[in-house]
Amino acid sequence: MTTLRLGDTAPDFEQNSSVGKISFHDYLGDSWGVLFSHPADFTPVCTTELGYTAIVSGEFAKRNVKVIAVSVDDADSHKKWIEDINDTQNTQVNFPILADEDRKVSTLYDMIHPNASTTATVRSVFIIDPAKKVRLTLTYPASTGRNFNEILRVIDSLQLTDSHSVATPVNWEDGDDVIIVPSLKDEAVLQEKFPKGYKAVRPYLRITPQPNK
């Protein structure tokens, strides 16, 4: 088991799921991916998380993101639980849940933390780009539900900063002002890249309106 760091290639795998066998890299194709684990089926916090993920599935699709969940329960359990999620959260789960009974995926992605539980996965999140590189990792305890609006916000930031010479400041939301990266210093290039201009609060802190995506 290797600790995954930002920039590492996300490990590939084949695993059964609620929709049949999945080959992870093939499943992602040229899309971004969010792989997230939950401790167990038929648990209350997970039910709300997967329900909300289904509710905002259109937001992930707009960003070219495929979502895939994982726990150590089997596929039949997942299918029965999905019925509960759909009913209690008033939605339709339309993404796969990996059936990681043999702990293959959980081990590859270090999702089982023995000091928390020797059997259940913690609430891990991995954002993976189209080059299959890990771009974000998050780990929550079992008792704390994740904020999927924050996951969408991070994807917005990653996609914007990948295509422009900017970084996003504290509490940034899509459409807010951004920061010009300090390494960009040529004034002619700055004028070309940022025709709306910028405000230099300090030489290293230059604020500009968000460029068009």
Backbone as JSON, one array per atom type, in Angstrom:
{
  "sequence": "MTTLRLGDTAPDFEQNSSVGKISFHDYLGDSWGVLFSHPADFTPVCTTELGYTAIVSGEFAKRNVKVIAVSVDDADSHKKWIEDINDTQNTQVNFPILADEDRKVSTLYDMIHPNASTTATVRSVFIIDPAKKVRLTLTYPASTGRNFNEILRVIDSLQLTDSHSVATPVNWEDGDDVIIVPSLKDEAVLQEKFPKGYKAVRPYLRITPQPNK",
  "N": [[0.84, -1.19, 0.0], [0.64, 2.15, -0.94], [1.01, 5.55, -0.09], [-0.93, 7.92, -1.68], [-0.03, 10.8, -3.46], [-0.42, 14.26, -4.43], [-0.4, 14.7, -7.91], [0.48, 12.16, -8.45], [-0.05, 9.22, -10.46], [-3.3, 8.01, -10.65], [-4.1, 4.89, -9.34], [-4.93, 2.18, -11.49], [-7.66, -0.16, -11.85], [-9.7, -3.14, -11.88], [-12.98, -3.81, -10.97], [-15.92, -5.18, -9.46], [-19.25, -3.75, -9.49], [-22.2, -1.79, -8.69], [-23.29, -1.6, -11.18], [-22.15, -3.55, -12.7], [-18.98, -4.96, -13.88], [-16.17, -2.81, -13.67], [-13.58, -1.15, -15.33], [-11.3, 1.01, -14.24], [-9.69, 3.24, -15.36], [-10.47, 3.07, -18.03], [-13.18, 3.52, -17.71], [-13.21, 6.19, -16.86], [-12.14, 7.45, -19.14], [-11.71, 10.31, -21.13], [-12.53, 12.03, -19.21], [-12.78, 14.01, -16.17], [-12.53, 12.71, -12.81], [-14.24, 11.73, -9.82], [-13.55, 9.88, -7.13], [-14.9, 8.36, -4.4], [-15.12, 7.16, -1.07], [-17.26, 5.33, 1.18], [-18.22, 4.41, 4.52], [-20.08, 2.22, 4.92], [-22.9, 0.4, 3.56], [-26.4, 1.26, 3.91], [-26.24, 3.12, 5.99], [-26.67, 6.15, 7.86], [-25.41, 8.77, 7.35], [-23.98, 8.32, 4.99], [-26.07, 7.73, 3.27], [-27.28, 10.23, 2.94], [-25.17, 11.59, 1.72], [-24.66, 10.2, -0.74], [-27.14, 10.51, -1.87], [-27.27, 13.32, -2.2], [-25.16, 13.67, -3.98], [-26.23, 12.44, -6.21], [-28.35, 14.19, -6.68], [-27.04, 16.51, -7.51], [-25.89, 15.67, -9.82], [-26.02, 16.64, -12.42], [-24.47, 18.94, -12.26], [-21.9, 17.9, -11.94], [-21.72, 16.61, -14.42], [-21.76, 18.81, -16.18], [-19.23, 19.75, -15.84], [-17.68, 17.85, -16.97], [-17.18, 15.55, -15.41], [-16.94, 12.37, -13.99], [-18.48, 10.45, -11.52], [-17.77, 8.13, -8.95], [-18.48, 5.83, -6.48], [-17.4, 3.94, -3.55], [-17.4, 1.1, -1.43], [-16.88, -1.52, 1.03], [-18.94, -3.32, 0.83], [-21.06, -5.77, -0.86], [-22.19, -6.08, -4.34], [-24.95, -6.71, -4.56], [-25.92, -5.78, -2.12], [-25.39, -3.05, -2.48], [-27.2, -2.45, -4.56], [-29.68, -2.85, -3.35], [-29.52, -0.93, -1.36], [-29.37, 1.4, -2.87], [-32.02, 1.66, -3.69], [-33.17, 2.49, -1.29], [-31.8, 4.93, -0.94], [-32.72, 6.41, -3.15], [-35.42, 6.58, -2.48], [-35.52, 7.8, 0.11], [-34.09, 10.16, -0.25], [-35.23, 11.37, -2.37], [-34.4, 11.14, -5.13], [-32.46, 9.89, -7.95], [-30.04, 7.61, -8.02], [-27.39, 7.65, -10.16], [-24.85, 6.81, -10.71], [-21.99, 4.61, -10.47], [-21.47, 2.28, -7.73], [-18.73, 0.93, -6.34], [-18.09, -2.48, -5.57], [-16.27, -3.45, -3.22], [-15.35, -5.91, -1.97], [-13.08, -7.49, -1.63], [-11.25, -5.68, -0.78], [-9.53, -4.51, -2.59], [-9.53, -2.03, -4.05], [-9.77, -0.28, -1.89], [-7.35, -0.75, -0.61], [-5.45, -0.01, -2.57], [-5.92, 2.73, -2.64], [-5.6, 3.5, -0.05], [-7.75, 3.61, 1.83], [-8.68, 2.47, 4.15], [-8.29, 3.04, 7.46], [-6.7, 1.87, 10.09], [-6.7, 2.76, 12.78], [-9.04, 4.08, 12.97], [-11.01, 2.33, 11.96], [-10.83, -1.15, 11.45], [-11.99, -2.43, 9.38], [-13.94, -0.95, 7.91], [-14.14, 1.53, 5.32], [-12.83, 4.85, 5.5], [-14.07, 8.25, 4.99], [-12.98, 9.0, 2.17], [-11.81, 11.13, -0.49], [-10.97, 11.51, -3.86], [-9.92, 13.55, -6.4], [-9.48, 13.33, -9.81], [-7.7, 13.98, -12.75], [-8.1, 14.29, -16.41], [-5.71, 13.2, -17.37], [-5.28, 11.21, -15.67], [-4.11, 11.87, -13.27], [-3.75, 12.42, -9.78], [-5.38, 15.05, -8.28], [-6.52, 16.17, -6.05], [-6.86, 15.3, -2.62], [-8.92, 14.23, 0.03], [-9.79, 13.5, 3.4], [-12.2, 12.41, 5.55], [-13.64, 11.82, 8.81], [-15.75, 9.04, 9.81], [-18.0, 10.03, 11.07], [-18.61, 12.5, 10.02], [-20.24, 14.14, 7.51], [-19.48, 14.83, 4.07], [-18.88, 17.89, 2.17], [-20.25, 18.37, -0.75], [-20.65, 20.5, -2.4], [-18.33, 21.92, -1.99], [-16.5, 20.19, -3.17], [-17.26, 20.43, -5.85], [-16.61, 23.13, -6.14], [-13.81, 23.07, -5.89], [-13.17, 21.59, -8.17], [-13.98, 23.44, -10.12], [-12.03, 25.41, -9.63], [-9.64, 23.99, -10.2], [-9.97, 23.38, -12.92], [-10.12, 25.91, -14.03], [-7.64, 27.1, -13.3], [-5.89, 25.4, -14.54], [-6.07, 26.16, -17.18], [-5.49, 28.83, -17.36], [-3.24, 31.46, -16.32], [-3.5, 31.69, -13.43], [-4.39, 31.73, -9.92], [-6.69, 30.71, -7.35], [-8.18, 32.65, -4.8], [-8.71, 32.74, -1.17], [-11.78, 31.32, -0.14], [-12.85, 31.5, -2.65], [-15.29, 31.58, -5.26], [-16.84, 30.38, -8.26], [-16.63, 32.77, -10.77], [-15.76, 34.85, -9.18], [-13.14, 37.31, -8.49], [-9.69, 36.6, -9.34], [-6.26, 35.52, -8.72], [-3.27, 36.57, -10.2], [-0.64, 34.46, -11.19], [2.49, 34.56, -9.44], [4.82, 34.09, -10.96], [4.47, 35.14, -13.47], [5.52, 37.84, -15.16], [6.1, 39.54, -17.3], [5.08, 42.47, -18.79], [3.82, 42.88, -21.26], [2.84, 40.36, -21.83], [1.13, 40.08, -19.68], [-0.8, 42.05, -20.28], [-1.84, 40.95, -22.58], [-2.91, 38.49, -21.69], [-4.64, 39.29, -19.69], [-6.83, 41.26, -20.42], [-8.71, 42.8, -19.12], [-7.38, 44.08, -17.23], [-5.58, 44.58, -14.07], [-5.23, 44.7, -10.46], [-2.6, 45.66, -8.52], [-2.01, 44.79, -5.47], [0.15, 44.14, -3.92], [3.47, 43.56, -5.23], [3.55, 40.79, -5.53], [0.94, 40.09, -5.27], [-1.59, 40.21, -7.22], [-4.63, 41.17, -8.41], [-7.29, 40.14, -10.49], [-10.14, 40.21, -12.72], [-12.01, 37.18, -13.14], [-10.89, 35.16, -15.78], [-12.49, 34.27, -18.91], [-13.76, 31.0, -19.25]],
  "CA": [[0.0, 0.0, 0.0], [1.41, 3.37, -1.06], [0.26, 6.78, 0.1], [-1.04, 8.69, -2.91], [0.22, 12.23, -3.32], [-0.86, 15.06, -5.56], [0.43, 14.52, -9.08], [0.67, 10.74, -8.72], [-1.04, 8.59, -11.32], [-4.31, 7.27, -9.9], [-4.0, 3.46, -9.68], [-6.0, 1.56, -12.26], [-8.16, -1.41, -11.27], [-10.99, -3.69, -12.31], [-13.75, -4.2, -9.79], [-17.38, -5.27, -9.63], [-19.96, -2.58, -8.98], [-23.66, -1.85, -8.78], [-23.67, -1.63, -12.6], [-21.3, -4.53, -13.36], [-17.53, -4.79, -13.74], [-15.64, -1.52, -14.14], [-12.14, -0.91, -15.46], [-11.37, 2.4, -13.79], [-9.17, 4.2, -16.33], [-11.35, 3.03, -19.21], [-14.45, 4.15, -17.32], [-13.02, 7.64, -16.86], [-11.9, 7.96, -20.49], [-11.08, 11.63, -21.12], [-13.24, 12.84, -18.22], [-12.31, 14.1, -14.79], [-13.18, 11.72, -11.98], [-14.28, 11.82, -8.35], [-13.67, 8.57, -6.48], [-15.1, 8.63, -2.97], [-15.49, 5.97, -0.3], [-18.16, 5.48, 2.33], [-17.95, 3.3, 5.45], [-20.91, 1.02, 4.79], [-24.26, 0.58, 3.05], [-27.49, 1.38, 4.89], [-25.83, 3.98, 7.1], [-27.42, 7.4, 7.63], [-24.65, 9.86, 6.74], [-23.69, 7.93, 3.6], [-27.31, 7.84, 2.5], [-27.47, 11.64, 2.56], [-24.09, 11.98, 0.81], [-24.87, 9.66, -2.08], [-28.34, 11.15, -2.38], [-26.97, 14.67, -2.68], [-24.33, 13.53, -5.17], [-27.16, 12.17, -7.32], [-29.14, 15.4, -6.93], [-26.21, 17.49, -8.24], [-25.17, 14.94, -10.88], [-25.93, 17.52, -13.58], [-23.34, 19.85, -12.05], [-20.69, 17.14, -12.28], [-21.71, 16.38, -15.87], [-21.39, 20.07, -16.83], [-17.78, 19.93, -15.67], [-17.04, 16.68, -17.56], [-16.72, 14.76, -14.28], [-17.63, 11.13, -13.67], [-18.44, 10.16, -10.09], [-17.84, 6.71, -8.64], [-18.37, 5.58, -5.04], [-16.83, 2.63, -3.21], [-17.33, 0.59, -0.06], [-16.51, -2.94, 1.07], [-20.14, -4.15, 0.7], [-21.16, -6.41, -2.17], [-23.02, -5.39, -5.33], [-26.36, -6.89, -4.24], [-26.22, -4.84, -1.04], [-25.44, -1.72, -3.06], [-28.43, -2.29, -5.34], [-30.8, -2.7, -2.41], [-29.35, 0.34, -0.68], [-29.71, 2.46, -3.82], [-33.47, 1.85, -3.61], [-33.4, 3.31, -0.1], [-31.31, 6.29, -1.19], [-33.66, 7.05, -4.07], [-36.68, 6.81, -1.79], [-35.42, 8.74, 1.24], [-33.49, 11.43, -0.67], [-36.01, 11.88, -3.49], [-33.5, 11.29, -6.27], [-32.14, 8.65, -8.65], [-28.6, 7.4, -8.07], [-27.06, 7.34, -11.55], [-23.41, 6.58, -10.79], [-21.68, 3.29, -9.91], [-20.87, 2.07, -6.42], [-17.85, -0.23, -6.42], [-18.28, -3.52, -4.55], [-14.87, -3.73, -2.92], [-15.34, -6.93, -0.92], [-11.72, -7.99, -1.41], [-10.46, -4.52, -0.33], [-8.51, -4.18, -3.59], [-9.51, -0.58, -4.29], [-9.52, 0.35, -0.6], [-5.92, -0.85, -0.33], [-4.73, 0.82, -3.54], [-6.14, 4.14, -2.34], [-5.39, 3.72, 1.39], [-9.04, 4.07, 2.35], [-8.96, 1.87, 5.46], [-7.39, 3.57, 8.47], [-6.94, 0.93, 11.18], [-6.97, 3.41, 14.06], [-10.45, 4.49, 12.94], [-11.74, 1.06, 11.81], [-10.0, -2.14, 10.75], [-12.76, -3.04, 8.29], [-14.71, 0.02, 7.11], [-13.41, 2.64, 4.71], [-13.13, 6.21, 5.94], [-14.65, 9.06, 3.91], [-11.91, 9.53, 1.32], [-12.18, 11.74, -1.78], [-9.88, 11.73, -4.8], [-10.25, 14.18, -7.68], [-8.53, 12.81, -10.78], [-7.87, 14.72, -14.0], [-8.15, 13.41, -17.59], [-4.43, 12.51, -17.54], [-5.29, 10.19, -14.6], [-3.3, 12.34, -12.15], [-4.48, 12.81, -8.57], [-5.31, 16.5, -8.13], [-6.96, 16.54, -4.69], [-7.24, 14.23, -1.7], [-9.58, 14.65, 1.27], [-10.17, 12.39, 4.27], [-13.11, 12.79, 6.62], [-14.03, 10.71, 9.68], [-17.05, 8.44, 9.49], [-19.11, 10.77, 11.68], [-18.78, 13.81, 9.4], [-20.58, 14.12, 6.09], [-18.69, 15.73, 3.23], [-19.54, 19.01, 1.5], [-20.04, 18.15, -2.17], [-20.53, 21.81, -3.04], [-16.91, 22.24, -1.93], [-15.83, 19.37, -4.18], [-17.53, 21.11, -7.12], [-15.85, 24.38, -6.14], [-12.41, 22.74, -6.16], [-13.08, 21.23, -9.59], [-14.01, 24.71, -10.86], [-10.73, 26.04, -9.48], [-8.63, 23.21, -10.92], [-10.17, 23.51, -14.36], [-9.79, 27.29, -14.41], [-6.21, 27.38, -13.14], [-5.17, 24.61, -15.54], [-6.13, 26.77, -18.51], [-5.1, 30.23, -17.27], [-2.1, 31.68, -15.41], [-4.09, 32.28, -12.23], [-4.72, 30.91, -8.77], [-7.94, 31.19, -6.75], [-7.93, 33.06, -3.41], [-9.53, 32.18, -0.1], [-13.24, 31.34, -0.27], [-13.22, 31.81, -4.04], [-16.38, 30.9, -5.94], [-16.81, 30.6, -9.7], [-17.04, 34.13, -11.13], [-15.05, 35.83, -8.36], [-11.8, 37.71, -8.92], [-8.64, 35.6, -9.14], [-4.92, 36.05, -8.5], [-2.28, 36.25, -11.24], [0.48, 33.72, -10.6], [3.66, 35.44, -9.27], [5.87, 33.84, -11.94], [4.17, 35.87, -14.7], [6.0, 39.2, -14.88], [6.23, 40.33, -18.52], [3.9, 43.34, -18.86], [3.13, 42.65, -22.52], [2.1, 39.1, -21.66], [0.04, 40.36, -18.74], [-1.84, 42.77, -21.0], [-2.48, 40.02, -23.52], [-3.66, 37.46, -20.97], [-5.63, 39.88, -18.8], [-7.23, 42.52, -21.05], [-9.54, 43.6, -18.2], [-6.48, 44.75, -16.29], [-5.42, 43.97, -12.74], [-4.87, 45.6, -9.36], [-1.43, 45.16, -7.8], [-2.04, 45.1, -4.04], [1.59, 44.03, -3.71], [4.01, 42.99, -6.47], [3.25, 39.35, -5.6], [-0.5, 39.9, -5.09], [-2.25, 40.97, -8.28], [-6.02, 40.72, -8.51], [-7.87, 40.4, -11.81], [-11.4, 39.49, -12.92], [-11.85, 35.81, -13.63], [-10.93, 35.03, -17.25], [-13.5, 33.37, -19.45], [-13.3, 29.6, -19.29]],
  "C": [[0.88, 1.24, 0.0], [0.51, 4.57, -0.83], [0.25, 7.57, -1.2], [-0.85, 10.17, -2.62], [-0.26, 12.95, -4.57], [0.13, 14.93, -6.71], [0.74, 13.08, -9.39], [-0.39, 10.26, -9.71], [-2.01, 7.78, -10.45], [-4.24, 5.79, -10.29], [-5.21, 2.97, -10.47], [-6.45, 0.28, -11.56], [-9.37, -1.87, -12.06], [-11.72, -4.16, -11.07], [-15.23, -4.28, -10.15], [-18.04, -4.03, -9.04], [-21.47, -2.8, -9.09], [-24.15, -1.9, -10.21], [-22.83, -2.63, -13.39], [-19.83, -4.2, -13.21], [-17.08, -3.48, -14.38], [-14.13, -1.58, -14.19], [-11.95, 0.6, -15.31], [-10.89, 3.39, -14.84], [-10.02, 4.23, -17.6], [-12.67, 3.72, -18.91], [-14.32, 5.67, -17.36], [-12.84, 8.19, -18.27], [-11.18, 9.29, -20.43], [-11.79, 12.59, -20.16], [-12.4, 13.02, -16.96], [-13.06, 13.03, -13.99], [-13.18, 12.12, -10.52], [-14.54, 10.42, -7.83], [-13.81, 8.83, -4.99], [-15.64, 7.39, -2.26], [-16.46, 6.32, 0.81], [-18.01, 4.25, 3.21], [-18.79, 2.05, 5.23], [-22.26, 1.39, 4.18], [-25.25, 0.67, 4.21], [-27.03, 2.09, 6.16], [-26.33, 5.39, 6.81], [-26.65, 8.5, 6.93], [-24.38, 9.56, 5.27], [-24.92, 8.06, 2.72], [-27.54, 9.27, 2.04], [-26.4, 12.08, 1.56], [-24.35, 11.49, -0.62], [-26.14, 10.23, -2.7], [-28.05, 12.52, -2.93], [-26.1, 14.62, -3.93], [-25.2, 13.26, -6.39], [-27.94, 13.43, -7.68], [-28.34, 16.4, -7.77], [-25.43, 16.81, -9.38], [-25.03, 15.79, -12.15], [-24.78, 18.5, -13.48], [-22.02, 19.15, -12.36], [-20.6, 16.94, -13.79], [-21.3, 17.64, -16.63], [-19.89, 20.29, -16.83], [-16.99, 18.75, -16.25], [-16.42, 15.8, -16.47], [-17.58, 13.52, -14.13], [-17.4, 10.8, -12.2], [-18.56, 8.66, -9.88], [-17.59, 6.53, -7.14], [-17.81, 4.19, -4.79], [-17.06, 2.33, -1.73], [-17.07, -0.9, -0.13], [-17.73, -3.86, 1.05], [-20.23, -4.73, -0.7], [-22.17, -5.69, -3.07], [-24.51, -5.53, -5.03], [-26.79, -5.95, -3.12], [-26.32, -3.42, -1.58], [-26.77, -1.47, -3.78], [-29.64, -2.1, -4.44], [-30.73, -1.35, -1.71], [-29.71, 1.51, -1.6], [-31.22, 2.72, -3.83], [-33.83, 2.72, -2.42], [-32.97, 4.76, -0.32], [-32.3, 7.05, -2.08], [-34.94, 7.45, -3.35], [-36.55, 7.9, -0.73], [-34.88, 10.11, 0.82], [-34.17, 12.03, -1.89], [-35.14, 12.16, -4.71], [-33.35, 9.95, -6.97], [-30.61, 8.55, -8.74], [-28.23, 6.91, -9.48], [-25.55, 7.19, -11.76], [-23.1, 5.24, -10.11], [-21.2, 3.37, -8.47], [-20.04, 0.79, -6.51], [-18.09, -1.18, -5.26], [-16.89, -4.07, -4.2], [-14.72, -4.75, -1.79], [-13.93, -7.42, -0.61], [-10.75, -6.9, -0.99], [-9.39, -4.1, -1.34], [-8.4, -2.67, -3.8], [-9.18, 0.16, -2.99], [-8.03, 0.33, -0.25], [-5.11, 0.03, -1.28], [-4.78, 2.29, -3.17], [-6.06, 4.46, -0.85], [-6.64, 4.27, 2.08], [-9.42, 3.46, 3.69], [-7.88, 2.34, 6.42], [-7.61, 2.78, 9.76], [-7.23, 1.57, 12.54], [-8.38, 3.98, 14.13], [-11.35, 3.26, 12.86], [-10.85, 0.1, 11.04], [-10.71, -2.74, 9.55], [-13.42, -2.04, 7.37], [-13.79, 1.08, 6.52], [-13.79, 3.96, 5.37], [-13.72, 6.98, 4.76], [-13.53, 9.74, 3.12], [-12.49, 10.11, 0.04], [-10.91, 11.91, -2.6], [-10.46, 12.39, -6.05], [-9.12, 13.84, -8.64], [-8.77, 13.5, -12.11], [-7.86, 13.78, -15.21], [-6.84, 12.69, -17.9], [-4.24, 11.44, -16.47], [-4.36, 10.58, -13.44], [-4.2, 12.74, -10.98], [-4.28, 14.3, -8.35], [-5.76, 16.98, -6.76], [-7.21, 15.27, -3.91], [-7.86, 14.85, -0.45], [-9.89, 13.4, 2.09], [-10.98, 12.92, 5.43], [-13.33, 11.58, 7.53], [-15.43, 10.23, 9.33], [-18.22, 9.28, 9.99], [-19.45, 12.07, 10.97], [-19.07, 13.68, 7.92], [-19.79, 15.16, 5.32], [-19.54, 16.82, 2.6], [-19.28, 18.87, 0.0], [-20.1, 19.44, -2.98], [-19.06, 22.25, -3.05], [-16.14, 21.43, -2.97], [-16.05, 19.98, -5.57], [-16.73, 22.4, -7.24], [-14.38, 24.12, -6.48], [-12.23, 22.35, -7.62], [-13.11, 22.49, -10.45], [-12.64, 25.39, -10.82], [-9.66, 25.31, -10.29], [-8.76, 23.41, -12.43], [-9.82, 24.91, -14.85], [-8.28, 27.52, -14.37], [-5.36, 26.53, -14.08], [-5.07, 25.34, -16.88], [-5.75, 28.25, -18.52], [-3.99, 30.39, -16.23], [-2.57, 32.36, -14.13], [-4.17, 31.23, -11.13], [-5.99, 31.5, -8.15], [-7.72, 31.49, -5.27], [-8.87, 32.38, -2.42], [-11.01, 32.36, -0.39], [-13.72, 31.68, -1.69], [-14.41, 30.97, -4.49], [-16.32, 31.25, -7.42], [-17.39, 31.98, -10.04], [-16.36, 35.21, -10.33], [-13.72, 36.21, -8.99], [-10.79, 36.62, -8.58], [-7.3, 36.31, -8.99], [-4.01, 35.62, -9.66], [-1.1, 35.56, -10.59], [1.72, 34.61, -10.54], [4.72, 35.27, -10.34], [5.67, 34.62, -13.24], [4.48, 37.34, -14.48], [6.04, 40.1, -16.11], [4.95, 41.14, -18.74], [3.12, 43.13, -20.15], [2.29, 41.37, -22.45], [0.92, 39.31, -20.73], [-1.12, 41.07, -19.45], [-2.59, 41.86, -21.97], [-3.38, 39.02, -22.8], [-4.81, 38.05, -20.16], [-6.06, 41.24, -19.33], [-8.11, 43.4, -20.15], [-8.69, 44.32, -17.17], [-6.39, 44.02, -14.96], [-5.05, 45.04, -11.73], [-3.72, 44.96, -8.61], [-1.49, 45.63, -6.35], [-0.62, 45.09, -3.48], [2.17, 43.46, -5.0], [3.68, 41.51, -6.63], [1.75, 39.06, -5.51], [-1.25, 40.8, -6.07], [-3.61, 40.35, -8.57], [-6.57, 41.08, -9.87], [-9.22, 39.69, -11.9], [-11.15, 38.1, -13.49], [-11.89, 35.78, -15.14], [-12.08, 34.11, -17.68], [-12.93, 31.97, -19.55], [-13.16, 29.15, -20.75]]
}
